[in-house]
XYZ file of C-alpha atoms in Angstrom:
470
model
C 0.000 0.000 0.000
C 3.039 2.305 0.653
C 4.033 1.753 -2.625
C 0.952 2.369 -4.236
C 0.691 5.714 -2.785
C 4.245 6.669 -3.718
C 3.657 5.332 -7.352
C 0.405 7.681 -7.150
C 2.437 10.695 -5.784
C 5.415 10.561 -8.488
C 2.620 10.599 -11.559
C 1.256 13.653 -9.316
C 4.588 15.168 -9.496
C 4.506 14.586 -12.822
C 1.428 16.019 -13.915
C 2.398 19.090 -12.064
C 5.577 19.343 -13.901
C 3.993 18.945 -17.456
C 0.977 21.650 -16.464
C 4.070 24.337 -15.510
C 5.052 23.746 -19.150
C 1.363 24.127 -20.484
C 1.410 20.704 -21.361
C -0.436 17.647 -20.429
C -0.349 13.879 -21.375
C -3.750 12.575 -21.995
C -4.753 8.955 -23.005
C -8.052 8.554 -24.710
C -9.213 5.164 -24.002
C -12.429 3.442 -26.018
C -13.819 0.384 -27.958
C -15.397 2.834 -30.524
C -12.882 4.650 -32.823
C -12.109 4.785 -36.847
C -12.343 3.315 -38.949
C -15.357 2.947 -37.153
C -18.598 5.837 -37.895
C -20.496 7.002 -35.194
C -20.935 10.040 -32.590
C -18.545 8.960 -29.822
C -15.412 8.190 -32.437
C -16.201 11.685 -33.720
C -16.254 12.705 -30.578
C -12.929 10.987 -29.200
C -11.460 12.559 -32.784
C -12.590 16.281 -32.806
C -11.431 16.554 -28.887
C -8.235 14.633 -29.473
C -7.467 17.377 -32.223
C -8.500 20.294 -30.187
C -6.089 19.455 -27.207
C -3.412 18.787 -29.426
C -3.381 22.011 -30.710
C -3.673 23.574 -27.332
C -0.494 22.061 -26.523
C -1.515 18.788 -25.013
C -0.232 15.374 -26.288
C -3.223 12.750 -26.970
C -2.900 9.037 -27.886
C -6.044 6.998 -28.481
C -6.138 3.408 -27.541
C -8.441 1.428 -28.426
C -8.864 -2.349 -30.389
C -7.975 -3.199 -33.778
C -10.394 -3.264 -36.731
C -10.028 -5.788 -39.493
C -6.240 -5.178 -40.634
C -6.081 -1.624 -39.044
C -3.654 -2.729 -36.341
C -0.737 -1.696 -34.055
C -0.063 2.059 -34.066
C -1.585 4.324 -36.361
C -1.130 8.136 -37.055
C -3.657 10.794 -38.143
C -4.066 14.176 -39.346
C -2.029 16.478 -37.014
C 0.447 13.844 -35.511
C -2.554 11.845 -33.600
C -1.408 8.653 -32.695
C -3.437 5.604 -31.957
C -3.051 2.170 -30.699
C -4.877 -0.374 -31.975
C -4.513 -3.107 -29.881
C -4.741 -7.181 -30.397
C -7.637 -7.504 -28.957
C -10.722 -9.035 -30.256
C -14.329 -7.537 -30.667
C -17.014 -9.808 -29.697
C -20.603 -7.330 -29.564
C -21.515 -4.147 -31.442
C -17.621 -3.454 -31.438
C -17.099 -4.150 -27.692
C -14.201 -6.171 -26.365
C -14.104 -9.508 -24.410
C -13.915 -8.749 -20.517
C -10.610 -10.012 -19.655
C -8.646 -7.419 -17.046
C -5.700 -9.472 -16.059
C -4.662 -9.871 -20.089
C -5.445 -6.331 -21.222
C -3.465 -4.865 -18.028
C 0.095 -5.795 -18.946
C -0.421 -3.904 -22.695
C -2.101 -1.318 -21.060
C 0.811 -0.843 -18.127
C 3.286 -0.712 -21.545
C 1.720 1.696 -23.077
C 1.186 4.298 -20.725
C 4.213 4.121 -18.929
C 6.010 3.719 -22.966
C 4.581 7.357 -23.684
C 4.326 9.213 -20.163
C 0.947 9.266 -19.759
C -0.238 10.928 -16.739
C -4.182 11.382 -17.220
C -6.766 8.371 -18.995
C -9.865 9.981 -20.380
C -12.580 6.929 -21.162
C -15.343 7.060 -23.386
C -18.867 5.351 -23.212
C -20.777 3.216 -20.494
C -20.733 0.307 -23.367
C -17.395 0.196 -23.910
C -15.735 -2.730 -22.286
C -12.068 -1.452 -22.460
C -12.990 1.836 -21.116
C -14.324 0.364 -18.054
C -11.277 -2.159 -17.792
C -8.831 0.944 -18.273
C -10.560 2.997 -15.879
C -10.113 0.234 -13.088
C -6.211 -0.603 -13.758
C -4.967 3.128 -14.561
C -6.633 3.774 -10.676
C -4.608 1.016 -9.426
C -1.571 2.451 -10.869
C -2.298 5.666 -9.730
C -3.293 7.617 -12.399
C -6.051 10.404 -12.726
C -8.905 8.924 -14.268
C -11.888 11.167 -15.883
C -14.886 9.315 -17.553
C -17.302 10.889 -20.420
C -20.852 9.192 -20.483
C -22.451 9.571 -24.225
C -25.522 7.565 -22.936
C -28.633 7.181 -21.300
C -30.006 4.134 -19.500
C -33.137 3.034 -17.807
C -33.891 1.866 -14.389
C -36.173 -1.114 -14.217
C -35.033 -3.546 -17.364
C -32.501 -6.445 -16.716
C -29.514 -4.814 -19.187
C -29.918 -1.340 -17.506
C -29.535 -3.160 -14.074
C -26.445 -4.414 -14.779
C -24.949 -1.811 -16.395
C -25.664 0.307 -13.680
C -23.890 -1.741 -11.346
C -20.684 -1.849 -13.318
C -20.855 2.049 -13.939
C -21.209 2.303 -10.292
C -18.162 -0.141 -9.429
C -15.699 1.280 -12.273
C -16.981 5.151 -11.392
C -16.753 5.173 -7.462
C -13.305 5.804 -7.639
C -12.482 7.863 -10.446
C -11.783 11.410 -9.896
C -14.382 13.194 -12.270
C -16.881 12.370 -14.905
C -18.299 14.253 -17.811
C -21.810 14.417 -19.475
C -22.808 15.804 -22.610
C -26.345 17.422 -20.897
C -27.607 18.566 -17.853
C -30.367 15.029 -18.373
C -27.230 13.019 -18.926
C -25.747 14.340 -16.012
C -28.981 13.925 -13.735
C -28.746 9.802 -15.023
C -25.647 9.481 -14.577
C -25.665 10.284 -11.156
C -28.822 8.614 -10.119
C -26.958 5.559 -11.727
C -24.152 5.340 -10.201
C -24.443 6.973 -7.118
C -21.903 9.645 -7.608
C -21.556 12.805 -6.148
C -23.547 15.749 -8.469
C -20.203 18.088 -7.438
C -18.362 15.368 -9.142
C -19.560 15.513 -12.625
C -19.402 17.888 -15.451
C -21.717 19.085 -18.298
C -19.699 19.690 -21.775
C -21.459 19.128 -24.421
C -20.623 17.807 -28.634
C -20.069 19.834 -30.888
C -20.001 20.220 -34.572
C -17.426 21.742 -37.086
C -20.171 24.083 -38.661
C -17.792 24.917 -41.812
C -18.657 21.571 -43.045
C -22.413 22.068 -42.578
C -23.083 24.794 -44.364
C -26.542 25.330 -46.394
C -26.602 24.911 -50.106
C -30.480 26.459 -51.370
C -29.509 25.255 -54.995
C -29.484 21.480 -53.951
C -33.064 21.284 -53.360
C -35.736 20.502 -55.405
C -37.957 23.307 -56.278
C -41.202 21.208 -56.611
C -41.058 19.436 -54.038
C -40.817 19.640 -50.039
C -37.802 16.730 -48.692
C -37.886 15.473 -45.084
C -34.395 13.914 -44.417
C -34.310 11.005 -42.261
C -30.602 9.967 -41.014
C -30.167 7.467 -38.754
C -29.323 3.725 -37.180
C -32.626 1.972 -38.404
C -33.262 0.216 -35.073
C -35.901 0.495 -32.465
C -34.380 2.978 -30.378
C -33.897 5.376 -33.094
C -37.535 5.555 -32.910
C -38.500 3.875 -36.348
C -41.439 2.236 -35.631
C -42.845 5.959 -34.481
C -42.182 7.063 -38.069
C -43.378 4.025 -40.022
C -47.113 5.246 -39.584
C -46.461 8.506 -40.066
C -44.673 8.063 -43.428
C -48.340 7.085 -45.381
C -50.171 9.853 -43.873
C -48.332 12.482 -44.452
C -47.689 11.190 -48.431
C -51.304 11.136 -48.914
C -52.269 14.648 -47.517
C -49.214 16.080 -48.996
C -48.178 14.690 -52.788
C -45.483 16.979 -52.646
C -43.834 16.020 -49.823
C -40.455 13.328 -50.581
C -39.061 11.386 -48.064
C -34.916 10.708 -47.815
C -33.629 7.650 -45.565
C -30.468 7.493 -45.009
C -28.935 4.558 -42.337
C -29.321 0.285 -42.163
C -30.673 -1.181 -39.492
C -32.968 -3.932 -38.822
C -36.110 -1.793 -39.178
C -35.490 -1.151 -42.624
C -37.703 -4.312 -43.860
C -40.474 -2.725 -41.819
C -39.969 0.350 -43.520
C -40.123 -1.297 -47.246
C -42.918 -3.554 -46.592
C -44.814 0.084 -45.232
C -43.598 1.666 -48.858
C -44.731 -1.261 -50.641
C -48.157 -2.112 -48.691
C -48.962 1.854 -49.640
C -47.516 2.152 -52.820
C -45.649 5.162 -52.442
C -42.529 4.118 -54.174
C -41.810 7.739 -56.111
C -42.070 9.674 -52.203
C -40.198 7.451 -49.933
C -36.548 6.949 -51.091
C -34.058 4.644 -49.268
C -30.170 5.809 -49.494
C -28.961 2.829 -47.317
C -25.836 3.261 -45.176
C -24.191 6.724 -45.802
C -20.331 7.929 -44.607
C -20.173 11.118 -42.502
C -18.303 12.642 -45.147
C -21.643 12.474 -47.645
C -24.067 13.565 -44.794
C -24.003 16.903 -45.731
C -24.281 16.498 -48.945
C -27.859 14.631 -48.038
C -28.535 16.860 -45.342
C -28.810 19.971 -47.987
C -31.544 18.448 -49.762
C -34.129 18.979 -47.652
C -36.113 21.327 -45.530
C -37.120 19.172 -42.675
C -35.298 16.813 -40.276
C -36.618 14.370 -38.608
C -35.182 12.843 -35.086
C -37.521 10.373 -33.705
C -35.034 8.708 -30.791
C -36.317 7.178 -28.183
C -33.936 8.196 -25.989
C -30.862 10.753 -26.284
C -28.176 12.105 -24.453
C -27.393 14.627 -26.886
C -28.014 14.575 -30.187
C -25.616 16.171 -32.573
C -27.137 15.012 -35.749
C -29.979 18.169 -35.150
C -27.185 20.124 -35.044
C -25.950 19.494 -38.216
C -28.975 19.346 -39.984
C -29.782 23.105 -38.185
C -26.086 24.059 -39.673
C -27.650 22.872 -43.250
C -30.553 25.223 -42.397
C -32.915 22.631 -42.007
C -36.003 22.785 -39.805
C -35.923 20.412 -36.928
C -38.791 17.707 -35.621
C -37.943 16.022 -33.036
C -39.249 13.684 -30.137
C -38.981 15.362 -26.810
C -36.812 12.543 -25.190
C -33.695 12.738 -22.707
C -31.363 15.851 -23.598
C -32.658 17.311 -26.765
C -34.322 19.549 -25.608
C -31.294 21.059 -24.316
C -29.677 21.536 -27.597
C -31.818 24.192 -29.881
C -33.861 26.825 -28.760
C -37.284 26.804 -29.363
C -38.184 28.708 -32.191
C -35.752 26.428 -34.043
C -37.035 23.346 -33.422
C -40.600 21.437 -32.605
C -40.465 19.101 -30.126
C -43.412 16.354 -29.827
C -44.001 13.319 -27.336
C -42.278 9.726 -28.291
C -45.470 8.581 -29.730
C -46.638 8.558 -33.732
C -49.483 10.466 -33.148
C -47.471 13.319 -31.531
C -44.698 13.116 -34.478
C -47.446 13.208 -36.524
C -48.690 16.570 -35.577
C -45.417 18.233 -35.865
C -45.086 17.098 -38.674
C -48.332 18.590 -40.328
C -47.396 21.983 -38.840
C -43.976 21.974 -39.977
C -44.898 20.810 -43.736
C -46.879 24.566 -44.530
C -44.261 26.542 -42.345
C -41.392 24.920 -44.337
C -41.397 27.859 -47.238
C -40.819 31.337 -44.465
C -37.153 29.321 -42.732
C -34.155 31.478 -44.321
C -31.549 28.669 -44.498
C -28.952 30.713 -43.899
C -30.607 32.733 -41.314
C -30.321 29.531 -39.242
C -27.028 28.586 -40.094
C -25.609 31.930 -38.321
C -27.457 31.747 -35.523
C -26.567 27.976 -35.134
C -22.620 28.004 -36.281
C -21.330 29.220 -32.862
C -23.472 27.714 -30.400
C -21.020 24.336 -30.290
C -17.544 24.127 -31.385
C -14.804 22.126 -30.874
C -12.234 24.106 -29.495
C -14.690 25.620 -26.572
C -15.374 22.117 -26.225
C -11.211 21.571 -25.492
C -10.785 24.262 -23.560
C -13.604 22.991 -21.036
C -12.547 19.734 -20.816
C -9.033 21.699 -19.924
C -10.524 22.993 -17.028
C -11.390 19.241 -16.060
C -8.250 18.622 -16.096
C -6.839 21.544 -14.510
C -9.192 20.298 -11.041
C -7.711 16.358 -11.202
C -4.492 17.939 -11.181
C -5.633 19.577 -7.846
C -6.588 16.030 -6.292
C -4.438 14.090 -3.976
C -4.319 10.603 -4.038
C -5.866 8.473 -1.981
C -4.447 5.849 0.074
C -5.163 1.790 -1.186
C -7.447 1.412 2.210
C -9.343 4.539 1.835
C -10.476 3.517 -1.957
C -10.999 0.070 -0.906
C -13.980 1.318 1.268
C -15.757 2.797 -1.280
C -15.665 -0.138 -3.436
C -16.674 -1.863 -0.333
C -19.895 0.854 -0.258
C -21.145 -0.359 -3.431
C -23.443 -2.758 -1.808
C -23.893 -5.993 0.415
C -22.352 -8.485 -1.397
C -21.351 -7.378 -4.219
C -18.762 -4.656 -2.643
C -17.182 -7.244 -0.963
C -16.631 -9.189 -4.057
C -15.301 -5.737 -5.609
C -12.820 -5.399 -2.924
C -11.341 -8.834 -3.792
C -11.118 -8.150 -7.702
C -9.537 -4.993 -6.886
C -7.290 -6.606 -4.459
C -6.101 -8.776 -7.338
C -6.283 -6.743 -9.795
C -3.564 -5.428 -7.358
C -0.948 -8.273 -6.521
C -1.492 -8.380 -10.742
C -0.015 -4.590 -11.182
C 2.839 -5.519 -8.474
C 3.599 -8.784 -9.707
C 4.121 -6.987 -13.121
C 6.112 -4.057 -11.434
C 8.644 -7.025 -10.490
C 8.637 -9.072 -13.461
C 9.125 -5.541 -15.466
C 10.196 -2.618 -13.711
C 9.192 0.392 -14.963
C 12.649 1.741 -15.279
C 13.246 -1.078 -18.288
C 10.327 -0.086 -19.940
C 11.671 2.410 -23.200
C 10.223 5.892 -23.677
C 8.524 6.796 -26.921
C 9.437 9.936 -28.508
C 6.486 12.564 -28.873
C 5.604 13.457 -31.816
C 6.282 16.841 -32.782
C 2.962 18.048 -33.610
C 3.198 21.761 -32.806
C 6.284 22.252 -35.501
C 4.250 20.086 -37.946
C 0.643 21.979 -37.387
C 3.456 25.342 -38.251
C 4.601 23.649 -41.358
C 1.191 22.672 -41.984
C 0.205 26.866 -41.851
C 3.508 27.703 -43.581
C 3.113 25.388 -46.784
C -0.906 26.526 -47.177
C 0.884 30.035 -47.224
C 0.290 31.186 -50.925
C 3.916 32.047 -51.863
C 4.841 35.642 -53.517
C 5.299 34.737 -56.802
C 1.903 32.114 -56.863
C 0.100 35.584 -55.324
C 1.635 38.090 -58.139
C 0.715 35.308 -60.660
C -2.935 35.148 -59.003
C -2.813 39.168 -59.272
C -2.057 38.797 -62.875
């Protein structure tokens, strides 16, 4: 135990030394990453990006996907691991602790990490990297992306890991005040604990294009996992209904899913072929090129944290119809988006309001007032400040963070005690069998002279600007 709380005080010494310099060592642990597409990778990705260029160094660590494996480097000197280790369930890992810690020990200590930042409740490694980097001592911060229930038998459980892996770690962050208010109730965390940062969205790459549309007709843009708790068994009724009182009216899907035989056996049973178009799976790259087609959008989720893709689609100028579930209605204000109840017939009545109101929205009107309510680098710059207070925590001794694993219930804290007692003997067994001082360094990547050359080489030179001139 002595030696745990030395270990803990030397990566505090650390840290303190790096924030002197402005700089900070951050690992970004998750199962969900690219090549991957979805909301959290962008997430992870845009963040990553942001604190690189405010001086941090980020690595992301996460498992490999299909040949994408070992370490990786992106745009701006972002380096990733992508670890041997084998997906089993919508992209989530194998539960294994012992075998995952000895990589994970490498690795940080390899490139000086002194902070792991873990994405999403369903992500097995971030839950397994949360527990081991707090038995090596390291500041831990969590980000939810995700809402759960209360009463069904998945929720349960999850909320009983979330509790174990989060009663220890030194701060968590939530992407809405709702989020935030689960979270909590979840896992039984102190409120003064947790922190409300929401996404964000690069708004240059959302911008409207009038020209795209089609002047005859009025296109509601659907984008999204087709699944049930996207909320596509709301909009199957809805679909017929609104074709027949409005002819003029086109439906766009875009997403795969399970519910998209449902929705083809609706266009077929109701022969409306020429107004319900299916795109099938589309890249994040093409989404605003979909997104600029249209004049409604359509979220029909049954449950949200915070949803970005209304975000984008009010960047595109788009107006917004959405089911009043979980944080959304956080994210727009009012007069830019309708909000309805979870059911068809509420969706329903937005829907037939928004359809004649579609004509007076200025696309561009929206766009401006939209572009710098979320971005990126205010998104960094909070999570900073996250930082800045773990840096301010002292670590705890072994016996006082045993007890509140031991506070996590009956029985089952007492059998959380034991894991973490050999999870443990594990770390110091592998402290003997190889000592940190044998472990070799990696050199950082120099990412602040290459984002310079970067701004130097886009630099028209004097003779391409006298030749432009000419």
């Amino acid at each position: 135990i002595d030696s745990h709380d030395k270990r803990g005080d030397q990566i505090a010494h650390q840290m303190e030394e790096r924030w002197k310099k402005g700089k900070n060592s951050i690992a970004m642990i998750s199962d969900f990453f690219f090549p991957n597409m979805g909301g959290v990778e962008l997430h992870i990705y845009q963040l990553a990006q942001c604190l690189i260029k405010l001086g941090n160094k980020v690595i992301i660590i996460t498992h490999y996907y299909g040949d994408r494996r070992g370490i990786r480097y992106l745009d701006g000197g972002l380096k990733v691991y992508y670890l041997p280790v084998l997906p089993i369930y919508n992209q989530s890992t194998f539960p294994t602790f012992l075998f995952q810690f000895p990589l994970l020990r490498q690795i940080l200590i390899r490139e000086n990490i002194d902070l792991v930042h873990a994405h999403q409740a369903f992500s097995t490694m971030a839950h397994e990297s949360m527990l081991t980097s707090r038995i090596m001592g390291y500041k831990t911060c969590f980000t939810d992306h995700s809402l759960f229930g209360f009463s069904d038998g998945s929720s349960i459980a999850m909320n009983k890991i979330l509790k174990f892996t989060l009663c220890d770690i030194n701060h968590v962050i939530c992407v809405s005040n709702t989020s935030k208010e689960n979270t909590v109730l979840r896992a039984g965390l102190d409120p003064r604990t947790v922190s409300v940062i929401p996404n964000a969205v690069d708004s240059s790459l959302f911008e409207p294009n009038p020209s795209a549309r089609d002047p005859n007709k009025i296109t509601i843009v659907v984008l999204s996992r087709l699944v049930y708790r996207k909320g596509i068994d709301l909009l199957i009724p809805v679909i017929p209904v609104i074709c027949k009182k409005f002819p003029n009216v086109h439906f766009l899907i875009g997403g795969d899913g399970p519910k998209r035989l449902a929705l083809d056996e609706m266009r077929e049973k109701h022969q409306i072929q020429d107004q319900v178009e299916f795109l099938g799976a589309i890249n994040h790259s093409q989404v605003r090129n979909v997104l600029v087609r249209g004049q409604i959008f359509i979220n029909c989720s049954l449950t949200e944290a915070f949803c970005t893709a209304i975000i984008e689609a009010a960047n595109c100028g788009l107006m917004v119809v959405s089911t009043r579930v979980g944080g959304v209605p956080e994210v727009l204000p009012p007069h830019l988006i309708k909000l309805c109840e979870a059911t068809s017939d509420g969706l329903l009545e937005k829907l037939l309001e928004a359809v004649p109101e579609v004509s007076n929205v200025d696309p561009w009107k929206v766009h401006n007032e939209v572009k710098n309510m979320y971005r990126w680098m205010d998104v960094a710059k909070r999570t900073e400040i996250v930082y800045s207070m773990m840096k301010d925590m002292k670590p705890q001794p072994l016996i006082d963070r045993l007890k509140k694993y031991h506070g996590c219930g009956m029985y089952a804290g007492k059998l959380f005690c034991l894991f973490i007692g050999m999870l443990y003997l594990w770390w110091k067994f592998l402290e003997w069998i190889s000592p940190e001082e044998t472990i070799e360094r990696a050199i950082d990547f120099p990412c602040q002279s290459f984002q310079s050359y970067q701004r130097y080489s886009q630099k028209p030179s004097k003779e391409d600007s006298k030749s432009n001139e000419s």
